mmCIF file of C-alpha atoms in Angstrom:
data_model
loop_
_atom_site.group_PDB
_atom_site.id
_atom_site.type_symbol
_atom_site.label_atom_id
_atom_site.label_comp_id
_atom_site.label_asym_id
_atom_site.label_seq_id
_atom_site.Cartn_x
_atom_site.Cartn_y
_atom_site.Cartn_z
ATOM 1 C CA UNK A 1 -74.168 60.062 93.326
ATOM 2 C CA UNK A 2 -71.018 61.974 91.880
ATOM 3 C CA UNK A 3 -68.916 59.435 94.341
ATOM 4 C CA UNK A 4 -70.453 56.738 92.566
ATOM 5 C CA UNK A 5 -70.035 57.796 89.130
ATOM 6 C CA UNK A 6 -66.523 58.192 89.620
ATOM 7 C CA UNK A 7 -66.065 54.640 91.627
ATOM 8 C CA UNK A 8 -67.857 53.169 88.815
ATOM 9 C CA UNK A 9 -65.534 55.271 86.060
ATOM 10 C CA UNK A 10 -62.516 53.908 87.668
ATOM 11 C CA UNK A 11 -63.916 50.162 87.527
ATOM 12 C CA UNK A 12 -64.842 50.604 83.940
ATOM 13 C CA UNK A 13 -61.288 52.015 83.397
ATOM 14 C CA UNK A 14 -59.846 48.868 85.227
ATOM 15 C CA UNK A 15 -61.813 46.761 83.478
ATOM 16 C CA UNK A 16 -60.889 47.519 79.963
ATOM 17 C CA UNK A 17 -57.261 47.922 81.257
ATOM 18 C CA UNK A 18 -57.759 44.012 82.254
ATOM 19 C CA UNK A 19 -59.589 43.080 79.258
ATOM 20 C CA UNK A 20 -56.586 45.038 76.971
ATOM 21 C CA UNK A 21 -54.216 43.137 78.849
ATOM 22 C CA UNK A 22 -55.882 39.848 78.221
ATOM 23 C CA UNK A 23 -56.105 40.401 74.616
ATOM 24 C CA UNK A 24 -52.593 41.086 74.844
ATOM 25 C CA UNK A 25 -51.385 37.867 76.655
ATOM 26 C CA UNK A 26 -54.143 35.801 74.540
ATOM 27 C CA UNK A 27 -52.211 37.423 70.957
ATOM 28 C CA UNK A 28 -49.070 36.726 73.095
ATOM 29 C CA UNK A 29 -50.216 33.017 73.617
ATOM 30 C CA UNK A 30 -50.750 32.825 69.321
ATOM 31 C CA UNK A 31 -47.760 33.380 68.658
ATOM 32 C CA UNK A 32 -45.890 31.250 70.807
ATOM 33 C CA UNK A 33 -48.169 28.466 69.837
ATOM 34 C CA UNK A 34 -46.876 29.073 66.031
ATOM 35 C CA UNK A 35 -43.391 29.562 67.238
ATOM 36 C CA UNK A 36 -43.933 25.853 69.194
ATOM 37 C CA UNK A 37 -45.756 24.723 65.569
ATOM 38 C CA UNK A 38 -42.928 25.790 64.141
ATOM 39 C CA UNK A 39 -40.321 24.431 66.336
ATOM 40 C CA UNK A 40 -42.291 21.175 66.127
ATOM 41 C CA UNK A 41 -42.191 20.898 62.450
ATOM 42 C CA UNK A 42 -38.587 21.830 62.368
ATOM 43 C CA UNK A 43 -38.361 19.188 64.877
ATOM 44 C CA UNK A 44 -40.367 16.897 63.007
ATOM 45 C CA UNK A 45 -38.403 16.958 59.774
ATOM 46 C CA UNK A 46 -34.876 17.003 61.575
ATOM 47 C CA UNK A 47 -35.934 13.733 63.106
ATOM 48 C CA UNK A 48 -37.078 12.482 60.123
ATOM 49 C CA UNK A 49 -33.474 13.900 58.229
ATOM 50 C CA UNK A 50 -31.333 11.936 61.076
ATOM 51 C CA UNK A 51 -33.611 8.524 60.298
ATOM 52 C CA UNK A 52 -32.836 8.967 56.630
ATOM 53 C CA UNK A 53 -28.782 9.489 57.326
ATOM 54 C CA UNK A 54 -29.015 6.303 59.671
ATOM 55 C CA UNK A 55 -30.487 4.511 57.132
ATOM 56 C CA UNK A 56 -28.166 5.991 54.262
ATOM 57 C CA UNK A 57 -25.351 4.811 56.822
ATOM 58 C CA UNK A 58 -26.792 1.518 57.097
ATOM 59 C CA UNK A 59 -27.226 0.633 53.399
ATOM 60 C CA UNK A 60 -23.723 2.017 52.933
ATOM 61 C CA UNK A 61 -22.160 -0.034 55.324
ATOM 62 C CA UNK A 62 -24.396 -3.340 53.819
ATOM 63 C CA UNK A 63 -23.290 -1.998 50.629
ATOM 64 C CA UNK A 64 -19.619 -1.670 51.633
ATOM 65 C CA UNK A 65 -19.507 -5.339 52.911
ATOM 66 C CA UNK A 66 -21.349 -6.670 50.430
ATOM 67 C CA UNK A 67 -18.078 -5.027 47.913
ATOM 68 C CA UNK A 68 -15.780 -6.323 50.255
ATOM 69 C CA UNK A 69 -17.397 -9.605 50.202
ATOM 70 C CA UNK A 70 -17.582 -9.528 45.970
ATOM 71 C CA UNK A 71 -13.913 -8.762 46.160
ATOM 72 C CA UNK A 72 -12.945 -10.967 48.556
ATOM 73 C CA UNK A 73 -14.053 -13.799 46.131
ATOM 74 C CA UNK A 74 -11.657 -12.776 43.438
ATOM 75 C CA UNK A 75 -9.802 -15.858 42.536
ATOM 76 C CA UNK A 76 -5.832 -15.244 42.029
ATOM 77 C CA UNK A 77 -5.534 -18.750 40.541
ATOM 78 C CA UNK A 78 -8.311 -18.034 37.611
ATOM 79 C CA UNK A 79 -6.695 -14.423 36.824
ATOM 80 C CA UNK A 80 -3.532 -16.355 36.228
ATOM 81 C CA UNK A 81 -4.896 -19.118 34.524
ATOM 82 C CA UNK A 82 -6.803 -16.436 32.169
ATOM 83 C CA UNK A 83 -3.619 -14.900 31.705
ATOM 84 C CA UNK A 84 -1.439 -17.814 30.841
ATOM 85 C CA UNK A 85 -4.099 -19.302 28.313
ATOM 86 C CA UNK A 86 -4.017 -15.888 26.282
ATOM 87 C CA UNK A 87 -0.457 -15.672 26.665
ATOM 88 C CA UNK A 88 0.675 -19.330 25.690
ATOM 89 C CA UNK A 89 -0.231 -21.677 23.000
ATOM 90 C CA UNK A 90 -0.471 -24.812 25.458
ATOM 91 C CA UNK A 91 -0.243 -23.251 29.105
ATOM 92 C CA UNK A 92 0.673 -26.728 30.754
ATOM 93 C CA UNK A 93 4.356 -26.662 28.624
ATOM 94 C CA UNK A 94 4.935 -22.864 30.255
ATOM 95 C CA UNK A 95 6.900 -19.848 28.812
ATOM 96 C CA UNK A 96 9.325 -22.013 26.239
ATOM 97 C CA UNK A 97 10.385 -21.458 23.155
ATOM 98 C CA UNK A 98 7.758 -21.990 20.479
ATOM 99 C CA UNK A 99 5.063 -22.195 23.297
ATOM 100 C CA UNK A 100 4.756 -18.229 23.192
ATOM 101 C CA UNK A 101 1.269 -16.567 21.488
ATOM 102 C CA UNK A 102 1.033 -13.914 19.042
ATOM 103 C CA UNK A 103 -2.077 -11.605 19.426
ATOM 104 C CA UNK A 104 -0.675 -8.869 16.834
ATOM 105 C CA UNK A 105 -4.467 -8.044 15.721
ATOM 106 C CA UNK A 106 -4.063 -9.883 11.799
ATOM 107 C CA UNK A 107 -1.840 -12.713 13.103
ATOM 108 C CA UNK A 108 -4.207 -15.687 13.218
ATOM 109 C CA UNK A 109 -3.143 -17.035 16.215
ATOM 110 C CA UNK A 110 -5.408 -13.879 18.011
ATOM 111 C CA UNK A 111 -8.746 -15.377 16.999
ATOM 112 C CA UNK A 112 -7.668 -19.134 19.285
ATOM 113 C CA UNK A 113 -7.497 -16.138 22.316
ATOM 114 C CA UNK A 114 -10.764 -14.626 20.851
ATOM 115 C CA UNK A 115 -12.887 -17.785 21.234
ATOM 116 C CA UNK A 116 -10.981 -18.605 24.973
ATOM 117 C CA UNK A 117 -12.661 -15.029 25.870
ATOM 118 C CA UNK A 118 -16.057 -15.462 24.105
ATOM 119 C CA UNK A 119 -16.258 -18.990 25.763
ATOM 120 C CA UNK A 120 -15.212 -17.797 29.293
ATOM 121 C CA UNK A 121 -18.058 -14.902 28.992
ATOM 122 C CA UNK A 122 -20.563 -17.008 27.668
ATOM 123 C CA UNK A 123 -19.941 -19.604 30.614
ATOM 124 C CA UNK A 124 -21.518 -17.238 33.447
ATOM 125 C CA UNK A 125 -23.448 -14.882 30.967
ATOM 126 C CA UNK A 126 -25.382 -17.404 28.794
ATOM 127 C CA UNK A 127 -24.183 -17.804 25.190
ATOM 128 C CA UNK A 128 -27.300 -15.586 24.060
ATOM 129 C CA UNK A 129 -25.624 -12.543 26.113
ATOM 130 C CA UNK A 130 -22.245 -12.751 24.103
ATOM 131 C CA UNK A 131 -21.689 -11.103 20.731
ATOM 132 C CA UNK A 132 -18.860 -10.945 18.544
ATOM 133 C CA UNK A 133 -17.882 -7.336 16.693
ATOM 134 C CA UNK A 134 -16.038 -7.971 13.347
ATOM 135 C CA UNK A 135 -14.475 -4.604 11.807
ATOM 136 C CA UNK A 136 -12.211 -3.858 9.440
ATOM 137 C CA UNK A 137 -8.111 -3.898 9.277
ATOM 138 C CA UNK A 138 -7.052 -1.962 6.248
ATOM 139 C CA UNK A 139 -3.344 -4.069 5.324
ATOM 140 C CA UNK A 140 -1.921 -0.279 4.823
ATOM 141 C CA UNK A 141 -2.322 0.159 8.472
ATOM 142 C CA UNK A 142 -0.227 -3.337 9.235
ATOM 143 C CA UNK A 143 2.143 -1.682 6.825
ATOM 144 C CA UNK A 144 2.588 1.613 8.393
ATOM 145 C CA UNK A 145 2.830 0.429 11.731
ATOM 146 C CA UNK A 146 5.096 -2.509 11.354
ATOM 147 C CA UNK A 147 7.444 -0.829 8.892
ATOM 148 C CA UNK A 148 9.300 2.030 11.727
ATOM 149 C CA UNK A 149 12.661 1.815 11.968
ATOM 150 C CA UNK A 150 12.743 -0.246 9.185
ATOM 151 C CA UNK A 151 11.037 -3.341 10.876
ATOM 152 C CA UNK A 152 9.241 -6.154 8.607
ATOM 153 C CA UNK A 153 6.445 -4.124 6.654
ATOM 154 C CA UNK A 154 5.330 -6.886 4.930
ATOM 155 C CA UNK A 155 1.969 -6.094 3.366
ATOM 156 C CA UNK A 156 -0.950 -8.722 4.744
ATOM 157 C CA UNK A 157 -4.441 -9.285 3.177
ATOM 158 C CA UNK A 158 -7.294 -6.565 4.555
ATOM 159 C CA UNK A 159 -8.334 -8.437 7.536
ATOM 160 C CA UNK A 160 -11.340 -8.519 9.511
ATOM 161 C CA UNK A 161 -11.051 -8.123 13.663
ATOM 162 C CA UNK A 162 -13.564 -8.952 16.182
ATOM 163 C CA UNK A 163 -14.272 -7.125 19.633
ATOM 164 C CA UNK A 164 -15.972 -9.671 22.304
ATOM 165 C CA UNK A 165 -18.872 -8.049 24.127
ATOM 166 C CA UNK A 166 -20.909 -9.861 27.001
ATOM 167 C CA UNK A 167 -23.952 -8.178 28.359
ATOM 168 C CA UNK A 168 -25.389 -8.607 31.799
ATOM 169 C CA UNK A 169 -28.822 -6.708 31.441
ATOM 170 C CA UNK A 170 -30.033 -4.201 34.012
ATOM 171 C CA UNK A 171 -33.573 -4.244 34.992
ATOM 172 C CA UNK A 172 -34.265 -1.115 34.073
ATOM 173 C CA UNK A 173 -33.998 -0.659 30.152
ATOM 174 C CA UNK A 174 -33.785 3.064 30.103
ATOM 175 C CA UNK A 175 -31.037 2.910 33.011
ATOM 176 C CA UNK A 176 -27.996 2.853 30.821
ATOM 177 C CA UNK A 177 -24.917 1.063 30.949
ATOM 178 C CA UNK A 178 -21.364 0.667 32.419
ATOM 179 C CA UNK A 179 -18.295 -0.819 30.389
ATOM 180 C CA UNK A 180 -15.520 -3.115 31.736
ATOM 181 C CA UNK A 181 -13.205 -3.475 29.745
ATOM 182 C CA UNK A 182 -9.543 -4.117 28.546
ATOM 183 C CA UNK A 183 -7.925 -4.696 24.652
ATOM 184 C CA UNK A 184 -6.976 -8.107 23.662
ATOM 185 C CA UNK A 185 -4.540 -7.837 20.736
ATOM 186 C CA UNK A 186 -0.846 -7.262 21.575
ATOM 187 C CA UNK A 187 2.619 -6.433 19.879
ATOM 188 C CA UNK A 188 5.948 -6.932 19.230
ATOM 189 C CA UNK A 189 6.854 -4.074 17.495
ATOM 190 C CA UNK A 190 8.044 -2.427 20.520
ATOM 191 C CA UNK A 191 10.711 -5.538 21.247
ATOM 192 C CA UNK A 192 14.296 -4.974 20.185
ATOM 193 C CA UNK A 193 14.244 -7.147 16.859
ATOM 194 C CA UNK A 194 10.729 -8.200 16.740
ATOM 195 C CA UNK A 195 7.851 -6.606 14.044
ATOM 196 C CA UNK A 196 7.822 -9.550 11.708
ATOM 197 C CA UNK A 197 3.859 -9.933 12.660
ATOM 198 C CA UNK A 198 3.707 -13.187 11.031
ATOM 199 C CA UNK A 199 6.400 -14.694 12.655
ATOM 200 C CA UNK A 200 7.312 -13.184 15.744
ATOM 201 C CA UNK A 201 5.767 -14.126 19.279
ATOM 202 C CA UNK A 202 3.626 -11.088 20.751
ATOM 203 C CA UNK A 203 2.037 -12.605 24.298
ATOM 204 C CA UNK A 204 1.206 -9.049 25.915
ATOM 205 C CA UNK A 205 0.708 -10.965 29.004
ATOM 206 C CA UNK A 206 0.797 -7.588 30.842
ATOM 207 C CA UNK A 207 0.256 -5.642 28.040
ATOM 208 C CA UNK A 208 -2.731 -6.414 28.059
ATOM 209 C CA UNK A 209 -3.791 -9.975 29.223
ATOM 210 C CA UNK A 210 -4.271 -9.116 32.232
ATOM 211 C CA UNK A 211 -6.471 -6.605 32.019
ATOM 212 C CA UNK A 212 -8.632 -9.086 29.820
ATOM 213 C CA UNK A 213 -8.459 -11.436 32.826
ATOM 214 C CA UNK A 214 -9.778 -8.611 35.632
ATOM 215 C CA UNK A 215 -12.608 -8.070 32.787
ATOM 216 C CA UNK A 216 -12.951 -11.656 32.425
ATOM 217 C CA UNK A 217 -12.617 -12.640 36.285
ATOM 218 C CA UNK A 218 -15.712 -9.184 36.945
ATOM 219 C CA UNK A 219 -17.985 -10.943 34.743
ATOM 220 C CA UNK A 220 -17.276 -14.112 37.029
ATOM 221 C CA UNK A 221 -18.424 -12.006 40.035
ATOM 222 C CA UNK A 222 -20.812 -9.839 39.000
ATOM 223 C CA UNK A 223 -22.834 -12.253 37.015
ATOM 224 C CA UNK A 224 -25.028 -13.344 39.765
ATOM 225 C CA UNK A 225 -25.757 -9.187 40.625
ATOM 226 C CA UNK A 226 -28.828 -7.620 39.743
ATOM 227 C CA UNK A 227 -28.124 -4.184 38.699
ATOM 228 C CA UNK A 228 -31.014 -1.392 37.317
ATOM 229 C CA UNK A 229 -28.082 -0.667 34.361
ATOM 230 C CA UNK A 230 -26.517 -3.315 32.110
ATOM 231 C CA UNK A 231 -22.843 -3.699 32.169
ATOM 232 C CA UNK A 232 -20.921 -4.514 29.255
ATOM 233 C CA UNK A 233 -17.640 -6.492 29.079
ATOM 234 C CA UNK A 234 -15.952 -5.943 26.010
ATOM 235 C CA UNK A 235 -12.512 -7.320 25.254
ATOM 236 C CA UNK A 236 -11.505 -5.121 22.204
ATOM 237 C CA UNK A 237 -9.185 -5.688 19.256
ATOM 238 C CA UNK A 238 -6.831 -3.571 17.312
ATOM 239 C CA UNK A 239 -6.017 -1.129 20.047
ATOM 240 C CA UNK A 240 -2.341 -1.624 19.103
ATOM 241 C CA UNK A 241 -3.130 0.065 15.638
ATOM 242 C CA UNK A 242 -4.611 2.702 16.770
ATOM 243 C CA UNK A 243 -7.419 2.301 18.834
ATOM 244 C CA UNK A 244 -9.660 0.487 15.958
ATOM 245 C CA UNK A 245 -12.137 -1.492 17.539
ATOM 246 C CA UNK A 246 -12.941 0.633 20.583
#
């Protein structure tokens, strides 16, 4: 009987040394299951990361040709066209004497350019989308400015100035907006002899016609966009005197 007690001890014995062990490997087996969970959700999401940068690269690269594609269609002859008819009082007769513009901000000459811009936005924007900004031009200003170094300082009448703004609207109102833009009015203050604003030519083709023209030429391009922000293009007046409309 003894001999069977202790047969039957040992069994016992090896059985809960089995059933420990199999506790063991089954706690064992939990854990690498959440460890393979774990690698699988990692795995999951990385994929899912690596779809999103392919797709990120593929709208960049649409959105890259699709730039290229806007820029592409920028129209050399129009930019110097723009630049020429804000420049010159009849562009067909060229750069000859008499043919030359002033756009000093109170010469009157400026609002003939001011109309060629407002007409040129409202053409691709719609009339409705163009505005007209008038401020104020103190004749003290005129004064100060074209008096230095003892150029004409001939006192005009207080005039009034006018920014052009065209507005291509976003879709989405509270989105904001982006400005393009480039000052209209010019000088010839800076020109050995000149500063007689009444009289003396001040074209500013580069200085700064044709900036007006890229402003005028992105509103030709972008018009057909759909943006969520607006975009304004604003061809300002009075920079020359001191930043005044913008």
């Amino acid at each position: 009987a003894r001999k069977y007690e202790s047969e039957v001890d040992i069994a016992c014995e090896t059985i809960d040394t089995a059933v420990r062990a199999l506790d063991a490997i089954y706690k064992r087996c939990n854990e690498i299951q959440k460890v393979v969970e774990q690698l699988a959700s990692r795995l999951h999401i990385e994929t899912q990361q690596l779809k999103s940068i392919k797709n990120l690269k593929k709208d960049s690269a649409k959105k890259a040709f699709h730039q290229a594609a806007l820029i592409a269609k920028a129209d050399a002859v129009r930019l110097k066209a723009d630049v020429e008819a804000l420049a010159l009082k009849d562009p067909a007769l060229g750069s000859v004497a008499g043919n030359i513009r002033s756009r000093f901000a109170v010469n009157p000459e400026l609002l003939e350019s001011t109309e060629y811009i407002r007409g040129q936005l409202a053409a691709v924007l719609g009339k409705q989308a163009v505005d007209l900004h008038p401020f104020s031009i103190g004749a003290q200003r005129v004064v100060s400015y074209t008096s230095r170094g003892g150029r004409d300082g001939r006192t005009p009448a207080d005039t009034v100035a006018y920014n052009v703004i065209g507005t291509l609207q976003g879709t989405a109102p509270d989105a904001g907006y982006y400005i393009i833009c480039a000052h209209n009015d010019a000088t010839g203050v800076r020109t050995s002899g000149g500063g007689a604003w009444l009289h003396d030519p001040a074209p500013g083709a580069d200085d700064n016609a044709s900036g007006v023209a890229l402003v005028l030429e992105s509103a030709r391009l972008l018009a057909g966009q759909r943006f969520p922000w607006s975009i304004r293009f604003i061809a300002w007046s009075g920079e020359e005197l001191g930043l005044l409309g913008s």
